[in-house]
C-alpha positions as MATLAB code, in Angstrom:
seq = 'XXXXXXXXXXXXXXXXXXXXXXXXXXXXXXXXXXXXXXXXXXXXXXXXXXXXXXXXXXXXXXXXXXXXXXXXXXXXXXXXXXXXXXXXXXXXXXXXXXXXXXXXXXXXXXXXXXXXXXXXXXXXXXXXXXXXXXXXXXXXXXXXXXXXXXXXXXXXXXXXXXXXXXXXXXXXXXXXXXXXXXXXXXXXXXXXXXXXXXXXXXXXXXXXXXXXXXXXXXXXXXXXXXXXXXXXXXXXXXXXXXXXXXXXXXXXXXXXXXXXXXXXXXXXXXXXXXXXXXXXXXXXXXXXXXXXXXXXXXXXXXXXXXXXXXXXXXXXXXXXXXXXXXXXXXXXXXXXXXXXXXXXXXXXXXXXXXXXXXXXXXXXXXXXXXXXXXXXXXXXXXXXXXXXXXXXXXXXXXXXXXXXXXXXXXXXXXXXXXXXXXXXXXXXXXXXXXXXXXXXXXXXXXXXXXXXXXXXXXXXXXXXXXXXXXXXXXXXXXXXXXXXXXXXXXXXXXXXXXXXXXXXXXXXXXXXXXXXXXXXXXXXXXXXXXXXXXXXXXXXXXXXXXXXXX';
ca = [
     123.631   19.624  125.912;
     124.123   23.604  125.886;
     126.656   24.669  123.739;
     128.270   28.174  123.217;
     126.944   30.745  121.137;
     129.548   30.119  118.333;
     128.372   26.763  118.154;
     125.272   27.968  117.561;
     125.640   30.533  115.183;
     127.697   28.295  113.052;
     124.526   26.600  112.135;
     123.451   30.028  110.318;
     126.072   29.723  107.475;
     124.326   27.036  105.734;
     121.512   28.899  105.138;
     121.939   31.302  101.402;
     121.089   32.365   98.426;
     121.715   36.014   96.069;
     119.325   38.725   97.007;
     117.313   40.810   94.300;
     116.713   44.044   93.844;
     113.916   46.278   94.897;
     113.332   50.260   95.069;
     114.024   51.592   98.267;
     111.536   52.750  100.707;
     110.764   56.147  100.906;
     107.864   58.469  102.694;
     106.052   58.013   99.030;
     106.074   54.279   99.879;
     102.151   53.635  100.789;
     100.626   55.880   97.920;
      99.693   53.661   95.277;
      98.719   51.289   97.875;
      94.447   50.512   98.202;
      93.450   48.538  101.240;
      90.267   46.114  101.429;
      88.533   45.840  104.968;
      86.498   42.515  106.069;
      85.019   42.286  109.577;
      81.837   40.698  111.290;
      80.110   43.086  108.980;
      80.941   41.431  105.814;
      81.012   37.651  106.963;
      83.693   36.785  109.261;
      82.633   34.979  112.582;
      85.240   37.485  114.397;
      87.427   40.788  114.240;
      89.611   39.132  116.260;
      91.834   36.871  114.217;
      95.230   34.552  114.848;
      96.989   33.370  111.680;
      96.445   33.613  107.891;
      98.250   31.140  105.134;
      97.562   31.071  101.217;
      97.465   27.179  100.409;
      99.147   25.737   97.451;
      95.009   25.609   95.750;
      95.043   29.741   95.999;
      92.546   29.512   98.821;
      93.156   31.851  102.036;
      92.390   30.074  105.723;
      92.039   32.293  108.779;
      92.254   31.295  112.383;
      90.077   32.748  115.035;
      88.534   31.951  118.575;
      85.176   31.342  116.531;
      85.977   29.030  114.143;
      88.442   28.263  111.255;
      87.803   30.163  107.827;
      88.091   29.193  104.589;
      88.408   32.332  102.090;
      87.942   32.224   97.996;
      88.121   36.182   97.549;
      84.603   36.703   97.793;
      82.880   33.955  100.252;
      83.640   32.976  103.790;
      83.049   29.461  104.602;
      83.239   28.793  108.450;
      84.322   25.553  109.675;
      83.417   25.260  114.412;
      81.858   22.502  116.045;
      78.319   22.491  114.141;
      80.024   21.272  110.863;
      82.937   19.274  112.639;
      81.093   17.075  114.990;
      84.557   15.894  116.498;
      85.702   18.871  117.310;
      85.656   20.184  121.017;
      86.560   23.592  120.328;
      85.915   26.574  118.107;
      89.360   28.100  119.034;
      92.235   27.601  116.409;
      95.859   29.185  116.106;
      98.126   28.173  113.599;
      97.699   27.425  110.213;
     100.696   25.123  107.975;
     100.643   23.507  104.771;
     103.243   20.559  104.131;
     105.308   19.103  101.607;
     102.444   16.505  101.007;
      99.868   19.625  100.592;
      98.412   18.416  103.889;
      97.055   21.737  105.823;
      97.993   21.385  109.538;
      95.413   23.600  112.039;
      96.587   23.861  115.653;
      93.152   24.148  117.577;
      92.801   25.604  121.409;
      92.454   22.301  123.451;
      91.259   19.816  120.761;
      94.508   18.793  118.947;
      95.848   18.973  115.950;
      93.251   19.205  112.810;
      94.636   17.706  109.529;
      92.593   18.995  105.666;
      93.576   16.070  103.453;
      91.404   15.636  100.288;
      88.709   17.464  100.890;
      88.213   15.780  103.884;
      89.481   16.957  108.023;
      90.793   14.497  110.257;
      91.675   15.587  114.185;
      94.937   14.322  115.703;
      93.620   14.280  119.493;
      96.512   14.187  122.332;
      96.125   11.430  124.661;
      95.281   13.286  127.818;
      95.901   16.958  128.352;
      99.520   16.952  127.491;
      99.074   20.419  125.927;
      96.370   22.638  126.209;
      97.392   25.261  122.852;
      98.851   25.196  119.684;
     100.959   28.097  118.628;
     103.422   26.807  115.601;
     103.531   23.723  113.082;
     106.224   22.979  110.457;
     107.106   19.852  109.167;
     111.155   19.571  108.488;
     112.775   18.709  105.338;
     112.561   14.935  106.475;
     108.930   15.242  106.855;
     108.579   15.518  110.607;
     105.398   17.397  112.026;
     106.888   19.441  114.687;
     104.143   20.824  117.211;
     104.772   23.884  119.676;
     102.612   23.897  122.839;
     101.913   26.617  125.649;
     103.805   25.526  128.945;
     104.514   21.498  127.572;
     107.299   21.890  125.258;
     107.568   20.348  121.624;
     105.772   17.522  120.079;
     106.633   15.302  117.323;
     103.385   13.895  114.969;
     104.597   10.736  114.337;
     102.391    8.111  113.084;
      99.246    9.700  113.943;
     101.142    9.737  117.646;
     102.225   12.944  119.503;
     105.792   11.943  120.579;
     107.115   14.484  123.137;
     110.650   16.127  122.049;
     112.699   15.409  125.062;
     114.736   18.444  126.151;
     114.422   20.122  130.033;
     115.207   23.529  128.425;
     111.523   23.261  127.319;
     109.830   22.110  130.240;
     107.351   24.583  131.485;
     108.218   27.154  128.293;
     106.012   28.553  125.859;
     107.048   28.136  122.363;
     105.716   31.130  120.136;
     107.277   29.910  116.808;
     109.350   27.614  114.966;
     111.302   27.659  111.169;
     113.490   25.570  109.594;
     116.683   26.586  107.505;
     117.588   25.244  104.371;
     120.095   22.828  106.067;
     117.567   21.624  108.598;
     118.445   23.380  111.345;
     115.009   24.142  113.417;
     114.514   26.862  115.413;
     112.319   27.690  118.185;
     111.064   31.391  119.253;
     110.578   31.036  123.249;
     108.603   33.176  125.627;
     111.228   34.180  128.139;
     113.815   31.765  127.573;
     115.424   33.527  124.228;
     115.952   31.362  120.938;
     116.807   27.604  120.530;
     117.926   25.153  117.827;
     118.152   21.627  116.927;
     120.409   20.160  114.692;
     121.421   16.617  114.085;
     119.884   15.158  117.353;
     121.645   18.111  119.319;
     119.888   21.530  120.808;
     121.684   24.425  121.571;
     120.363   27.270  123.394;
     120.915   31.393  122.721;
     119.576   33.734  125.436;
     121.713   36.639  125.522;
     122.431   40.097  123.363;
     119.060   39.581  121.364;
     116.507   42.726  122.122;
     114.724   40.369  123.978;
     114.304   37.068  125.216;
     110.505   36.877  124.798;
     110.871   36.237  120.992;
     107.573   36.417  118.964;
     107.996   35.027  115.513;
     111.429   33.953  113.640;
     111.880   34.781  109.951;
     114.295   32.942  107.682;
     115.136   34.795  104.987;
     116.202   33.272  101.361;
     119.666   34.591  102.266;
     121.659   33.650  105.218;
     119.737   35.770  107.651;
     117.733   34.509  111.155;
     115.170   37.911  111.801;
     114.030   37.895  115.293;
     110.497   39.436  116.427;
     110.466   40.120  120.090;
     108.672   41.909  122.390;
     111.022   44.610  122.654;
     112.150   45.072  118.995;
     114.074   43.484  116.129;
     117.398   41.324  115.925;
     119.259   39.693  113.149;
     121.776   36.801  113.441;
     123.922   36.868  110.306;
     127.439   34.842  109.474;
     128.110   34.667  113.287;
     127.018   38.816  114.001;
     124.166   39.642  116.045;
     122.821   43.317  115.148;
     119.788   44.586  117.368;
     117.956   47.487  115.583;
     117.095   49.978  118.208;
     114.759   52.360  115.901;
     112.349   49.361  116.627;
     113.059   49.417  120.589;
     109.417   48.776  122.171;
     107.573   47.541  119.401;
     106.265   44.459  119.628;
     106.866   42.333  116.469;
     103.863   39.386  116.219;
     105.133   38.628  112.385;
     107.616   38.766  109.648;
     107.219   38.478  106.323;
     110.315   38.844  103.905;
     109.975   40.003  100.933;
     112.603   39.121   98.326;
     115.331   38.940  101.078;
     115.375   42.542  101.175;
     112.170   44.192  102.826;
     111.072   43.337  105.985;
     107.064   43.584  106.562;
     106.057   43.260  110.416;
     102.778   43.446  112.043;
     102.839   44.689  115.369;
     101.149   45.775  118.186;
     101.632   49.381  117.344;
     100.862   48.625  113.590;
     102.620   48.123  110.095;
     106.766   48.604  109.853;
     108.189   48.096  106.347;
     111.841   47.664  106.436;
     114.502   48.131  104.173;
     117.361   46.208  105.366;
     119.676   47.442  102.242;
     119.368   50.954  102.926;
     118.288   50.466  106.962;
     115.164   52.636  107.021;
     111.728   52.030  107.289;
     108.002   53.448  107.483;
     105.358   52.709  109.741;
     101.468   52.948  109.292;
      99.674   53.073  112.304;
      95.799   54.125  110.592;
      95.315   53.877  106.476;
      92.649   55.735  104.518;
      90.578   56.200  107.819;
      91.276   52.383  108.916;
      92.731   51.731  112.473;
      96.083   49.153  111.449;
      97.263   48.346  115.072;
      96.617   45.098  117.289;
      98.451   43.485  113.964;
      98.720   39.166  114.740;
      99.645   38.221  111.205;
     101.031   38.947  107.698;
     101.334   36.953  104.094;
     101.883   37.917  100.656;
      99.632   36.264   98.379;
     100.719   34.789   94.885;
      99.258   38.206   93.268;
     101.615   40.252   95.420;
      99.263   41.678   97.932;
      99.597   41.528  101.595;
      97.429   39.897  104.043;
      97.121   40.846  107.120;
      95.157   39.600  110.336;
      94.772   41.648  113.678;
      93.234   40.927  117.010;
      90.027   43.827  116.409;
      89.601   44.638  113.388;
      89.676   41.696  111.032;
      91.148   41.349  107.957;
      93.106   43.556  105.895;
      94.128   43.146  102.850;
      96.844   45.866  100.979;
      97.284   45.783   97.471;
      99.719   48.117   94.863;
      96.964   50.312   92.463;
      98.104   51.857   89.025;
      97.611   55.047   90.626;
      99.862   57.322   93.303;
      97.797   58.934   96.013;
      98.597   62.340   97.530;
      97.181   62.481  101.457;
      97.368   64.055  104.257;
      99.758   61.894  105.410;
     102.157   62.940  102.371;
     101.965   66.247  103.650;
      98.475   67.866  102.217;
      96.478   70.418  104.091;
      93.482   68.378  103.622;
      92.100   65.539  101.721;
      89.303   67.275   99.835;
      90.955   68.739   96.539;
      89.205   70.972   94.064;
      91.978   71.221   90.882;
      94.871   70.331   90.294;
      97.067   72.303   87.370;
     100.268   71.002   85.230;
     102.342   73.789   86.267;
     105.752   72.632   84.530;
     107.011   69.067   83.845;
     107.902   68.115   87.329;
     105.410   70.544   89.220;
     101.749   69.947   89.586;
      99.408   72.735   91.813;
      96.866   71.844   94.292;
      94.155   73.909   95.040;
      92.465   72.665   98.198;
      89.093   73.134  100.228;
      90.667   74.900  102.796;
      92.092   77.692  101.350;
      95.574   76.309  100.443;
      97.270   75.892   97.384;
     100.468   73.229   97.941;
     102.715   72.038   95.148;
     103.985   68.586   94.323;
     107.112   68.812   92.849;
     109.335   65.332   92.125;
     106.407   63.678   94.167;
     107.365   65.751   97.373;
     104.405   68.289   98.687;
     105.193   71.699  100.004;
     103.685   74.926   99.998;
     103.509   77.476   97.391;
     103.577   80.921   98.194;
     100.903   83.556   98.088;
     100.704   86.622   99.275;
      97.288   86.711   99.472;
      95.762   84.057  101.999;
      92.749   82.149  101.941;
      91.920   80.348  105.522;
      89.068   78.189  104.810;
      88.123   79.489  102.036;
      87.287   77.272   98.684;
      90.205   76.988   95.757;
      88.173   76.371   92.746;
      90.518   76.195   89.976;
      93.871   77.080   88.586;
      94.868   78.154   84.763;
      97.818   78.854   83.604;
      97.487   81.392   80.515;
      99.321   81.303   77.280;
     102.243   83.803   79.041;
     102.655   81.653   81.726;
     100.569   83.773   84.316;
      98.417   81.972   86.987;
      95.043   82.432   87.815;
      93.455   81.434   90.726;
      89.567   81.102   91.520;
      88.409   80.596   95.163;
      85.421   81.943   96.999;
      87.273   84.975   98.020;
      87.950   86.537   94.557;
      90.170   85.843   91.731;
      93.834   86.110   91.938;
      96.464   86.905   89.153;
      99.908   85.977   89.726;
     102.683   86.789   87.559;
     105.935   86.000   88.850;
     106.528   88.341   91.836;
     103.584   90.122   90.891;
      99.993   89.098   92.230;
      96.474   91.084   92.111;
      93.140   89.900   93.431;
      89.936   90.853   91.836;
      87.086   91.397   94.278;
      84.006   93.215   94.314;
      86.231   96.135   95.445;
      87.214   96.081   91.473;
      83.836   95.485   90.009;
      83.248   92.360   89.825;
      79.938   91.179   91.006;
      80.609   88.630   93.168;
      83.368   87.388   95.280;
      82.736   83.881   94.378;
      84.420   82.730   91.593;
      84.173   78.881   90.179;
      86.486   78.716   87.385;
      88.335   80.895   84.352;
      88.982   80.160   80.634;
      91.190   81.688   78.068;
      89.840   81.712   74.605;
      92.092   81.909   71.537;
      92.471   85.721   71.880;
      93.968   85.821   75.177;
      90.781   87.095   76.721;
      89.767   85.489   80.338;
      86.239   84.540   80.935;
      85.401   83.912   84.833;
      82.275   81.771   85.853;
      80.640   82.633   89.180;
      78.494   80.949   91.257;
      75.800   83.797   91.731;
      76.941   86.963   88.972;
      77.169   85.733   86.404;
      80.269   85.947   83.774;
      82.755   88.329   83.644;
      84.992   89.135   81.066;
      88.717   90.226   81.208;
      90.661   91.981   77.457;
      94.158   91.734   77.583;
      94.041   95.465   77.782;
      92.556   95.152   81.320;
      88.604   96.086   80.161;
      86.111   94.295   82.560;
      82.765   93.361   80.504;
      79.872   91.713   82.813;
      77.353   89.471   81.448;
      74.959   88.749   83.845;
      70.664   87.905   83.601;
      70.290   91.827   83.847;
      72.348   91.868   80.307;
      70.595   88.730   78.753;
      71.767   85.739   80.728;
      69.181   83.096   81.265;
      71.179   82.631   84.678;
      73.501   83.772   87.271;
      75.088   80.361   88.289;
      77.681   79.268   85.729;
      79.208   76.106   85.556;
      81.371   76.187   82.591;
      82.625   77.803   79.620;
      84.526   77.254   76.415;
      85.153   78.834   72.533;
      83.943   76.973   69.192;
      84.966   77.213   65.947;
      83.775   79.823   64.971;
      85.147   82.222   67.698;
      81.576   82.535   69.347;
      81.956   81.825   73.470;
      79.422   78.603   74.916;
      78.403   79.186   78.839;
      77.134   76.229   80.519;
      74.718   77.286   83.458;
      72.950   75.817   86.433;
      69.086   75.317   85.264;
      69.478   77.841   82.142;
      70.767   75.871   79.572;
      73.880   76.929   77.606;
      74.280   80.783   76.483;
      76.541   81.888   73.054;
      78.194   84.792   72.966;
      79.207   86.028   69.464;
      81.491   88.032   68.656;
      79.296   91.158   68.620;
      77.961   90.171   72.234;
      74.978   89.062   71.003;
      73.394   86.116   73.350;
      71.976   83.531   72.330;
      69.991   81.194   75.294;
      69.775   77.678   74.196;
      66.969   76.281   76.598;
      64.084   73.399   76.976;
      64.645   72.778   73.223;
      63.998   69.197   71.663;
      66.975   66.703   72.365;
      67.456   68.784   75.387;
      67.416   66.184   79.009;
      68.090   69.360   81.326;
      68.577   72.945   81.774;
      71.644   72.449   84.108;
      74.677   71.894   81.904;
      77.774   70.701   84.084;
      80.599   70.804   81.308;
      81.427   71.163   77.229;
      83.646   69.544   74.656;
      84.293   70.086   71.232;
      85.626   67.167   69.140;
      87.559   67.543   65.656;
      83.982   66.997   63.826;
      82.458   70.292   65.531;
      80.642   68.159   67.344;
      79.856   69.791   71.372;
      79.228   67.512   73.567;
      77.475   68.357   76.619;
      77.211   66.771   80.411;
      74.512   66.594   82.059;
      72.650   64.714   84.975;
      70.099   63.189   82.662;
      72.703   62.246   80.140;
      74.951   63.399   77.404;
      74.012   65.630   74.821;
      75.498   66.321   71.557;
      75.016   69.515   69.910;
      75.649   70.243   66.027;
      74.081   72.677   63.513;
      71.760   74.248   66.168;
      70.222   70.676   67.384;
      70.119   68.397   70.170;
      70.383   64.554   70.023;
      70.436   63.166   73.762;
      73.106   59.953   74.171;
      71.791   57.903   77.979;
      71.322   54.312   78.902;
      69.515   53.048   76.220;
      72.776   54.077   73.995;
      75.017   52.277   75.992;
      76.108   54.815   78.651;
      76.587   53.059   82.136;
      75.160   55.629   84.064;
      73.484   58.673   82.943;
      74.902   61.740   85.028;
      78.220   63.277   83.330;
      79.980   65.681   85.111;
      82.697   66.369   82.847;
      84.489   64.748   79.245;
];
């Protein structure tokens, strides 16, 4: 019997409980996020993929047209006809585990298979009463209920397939089913809108939803029904249906809800994330260089990362990192960054491979202004001097901003190069810039230039750092000339193929509170003190033995 939609929606009330908290979602959303890949590559049978569950034994299973998988984090173990001799297909869809911890795996043609104990058992149908399994839930009384392509619902009962007799589903594809708390089961049709059974009775809804080709149903903790369709997103709540038409043409395969607040779909045209409290979202449609459309599935595992399947490119797996990334897709010019600088408490400066130099300020990226432009040019590094100035090295010159104020030093000023790698204040206030083929140059507070280059004593042009030690005296690191002082009567002293020394190309320096320099080096790390050398590699414990930088 059909009954009116108030009759229906009455049903939805018994379903409740208090939502929590969570932060809202924001275009910052994905940036601590790392995703994992697997394909063909890396041991699946197939990039094309149907359903993924977490069992109650941690273990992930994986449909596909090739075979079921079973997934421990780091093995796949395939399960097709070669291992199951019974089995008359390789095709599987749907993937539940019941209140018994028997998992349930609708196959393509070949019935229903049970894993009990270690052990599979296959429920075959007596003819060809159904040719596809899309959905399996059992109900709070323990009843396997079975949804078919084109032959309706199925009961499991006593290793029997008992047909659910109802004309509404004759000849209808069922795409999903749920329960609610007070055993009310619902079933997600293709075509023929959304339908529920309740004490013996069904009751039929096919009209205000976005669609009536409904993909997947979601029952959130609260009393909430989320509808996936073809065409979008719906909610029935406390007798209200509200269609969401920022989500008009997207077709919704799955819904995951997290903590009755955020909604996580896989779709067709890729990842939406949902915030139902504050009613926006974000969308993903590629992720550090992987393609995230095609989307068939998505889980959260007991660690809190998400799981997702797709129909060509495998499995994906998204996970929260310690760390908050800064892309492209946040608003950077590129992805390939050079230095980064402290600027204040809330402001951080980027200095990019392209020229630019952006500011993050309260996690938000913009640009910051120059008047001096770099296109495609190389930002090396940015200090910010004891006054607060800035300086800025790039392969165009050196700039020095001070407030409104802004001068770049070129080769039109004296210096010998254009290309500048980095600059260091000592303790005097005095700036000394590293280049990449003149050597160093030094700036006095009063505005004199000194050069020091291999035609004053340098044992090379190519510097790669530079810093001040105790006693006042200035260390230059160099690129296959070992490390150059400067005292304080610019006297140079080359430091080069000495014992303890494991290369003439120095990278960086540090000085620790014991006086001790330590140096970095692609054949380990050296520590200098009192004019020697004692090399620190593998064989003292290092895990690899090229240092860039301490």
């Amino acid at each position: 019997m059909i009954r009116i939609l108030s009759s229906l929606l009455s049903l939805l009330l018994l379903c409740g409980q208090v939502n929590r908290e969570l932060p809202d979602i924001n275009d910052r959303f994905f940036s601590s996020f790392l995703i994992d890949h697997w394909n063909t590559s890396k041991g699946l049978p197939s990039n094309s993929l149907m359903d993924i569950y977490q069992t109650s034994d941690s273990f992930i299973w994986i449909t596909s047209f090739n075979g079921l998988i079973k997934f421990d984090g780091v093995n796949f173990t395939v399960f097709n006809k070669n291992n199951l001799p019974n089995l008359a297909t390789n095709g599987f869809r749907h993937i539940f585990e019941d209140h018994n911890k028997n998992i349930w795996f609708g196959t393509v043609g070949a019935g229903i298979l049970r894993f009990k104990d270690n052990h599979f058992h296959l429920f075959t149908p007596e003819s060809d009463q159904f040719t596809a399994r899309k959905a399996i839930v059992d109900d709070q009384d323990n009843t396997i209920w079975i949804a078919t392509n084109n032959h309706g619902v199925f009961n499991l009962v006593d290793s029997v397939y008992k047909k659910v007799e109802w004309p509404e589903f004759e000849g209808v594809i069922i795409n999903d089913i749920a329960e609610c708390h007070s055993k009310v089961i619902w079933f997600a049709t293709e075509g023929h809108g959304l339908s529920a059974y309740k004490d013996g009775k069904f009751y039929v809804f096919k009209d205000k939803l976005m669609s009536n080709e409904i993909k997947t149903l979601a029952i959130s903790p609260s009393n909430n029904i989320w509808v996936g369709t073809i065409n979008g997103l719906s909610k029935i709540y406390n007798s209200k249906i509200t269609n969401y038409p920022q989500f008009r043409n997207v077709e919704i395969n799955a819904i995951f809800v997290e903590d009755d607040r955020y909604l996580w779909m896989a779709a067709k045209q890729g990842l939406y994330i949902f915030d139902t409290k504050t009613n926006r979202h974000v969308s993903i449609k590629e992720f550090q260089g992987i393609n995230i459309t095609g989307l068939t599935r998505i889980i959260q595992d007991r660690e809190g990362s998400y799981w997702i399947t797709s129909e060509s490119m495998g499995l994906l797996r998204l996970r929260r990192g310690k760390f908050m990334n800064f892309t492209k897709l946040d608003g950077l010019s590129t992805d390939r960054i050079n230095t980064v600088l402290e600027y204040d408490k809330s402001t951080y400066l980027i200095g990019t491979d392209d020229g630019k130099i952006q500011q993050v300020k309260n996690d938000r990226v913009s640009p910051f202004d120059l008047k001096n432009e770099f296109p495609d040019v190389r930002i090396k590094q940015i200090m910010k001097d004891r006054s607060g100035d800035l300086w800025i090295s790039s392969d165009a010159g050196l700039i020095h901003k001070r407030g409104a104020y802004e001068k770049l030093y070129s080769t039109v000023d004296g210096f010998p190069t254009n290309q500048i790698r980095f600059q260091y204040e000592d303790s005097r206030g005095w700036k000394w810039i590293g280049t990449r083929n003149g050597g160093v140059v030094r700036l006095k507070s009063n505005g004199e230039m000194t050069i020091f280059n291999m035609e004053h004593g340098l044992s090379s042009n190519f510097i790669f750092s530079a810093i001040e030690d105790r006693q006042g005296r200035i260390l230059i690191t160099t690129r296959d000339g070992g490390i150059n002082r400067i005292d304080l009567e610019d006297k140079i002293t080359i430091f080069y193929g000495l014992e303890g020394m494991v290369g003439n190309s120095i990278f960086n320096a540090y000085q620790d509170y014991d006086d001790n320099i330590f140096l970095c080096s692609n054949a380990g790390l050296m520590r200098f003190r009192d004019e020697k050398f004692k090399v620190l590699t593998a064989e003292n414990g290092l895990p690899l033995e090229s240092i860039f930088d301490i």
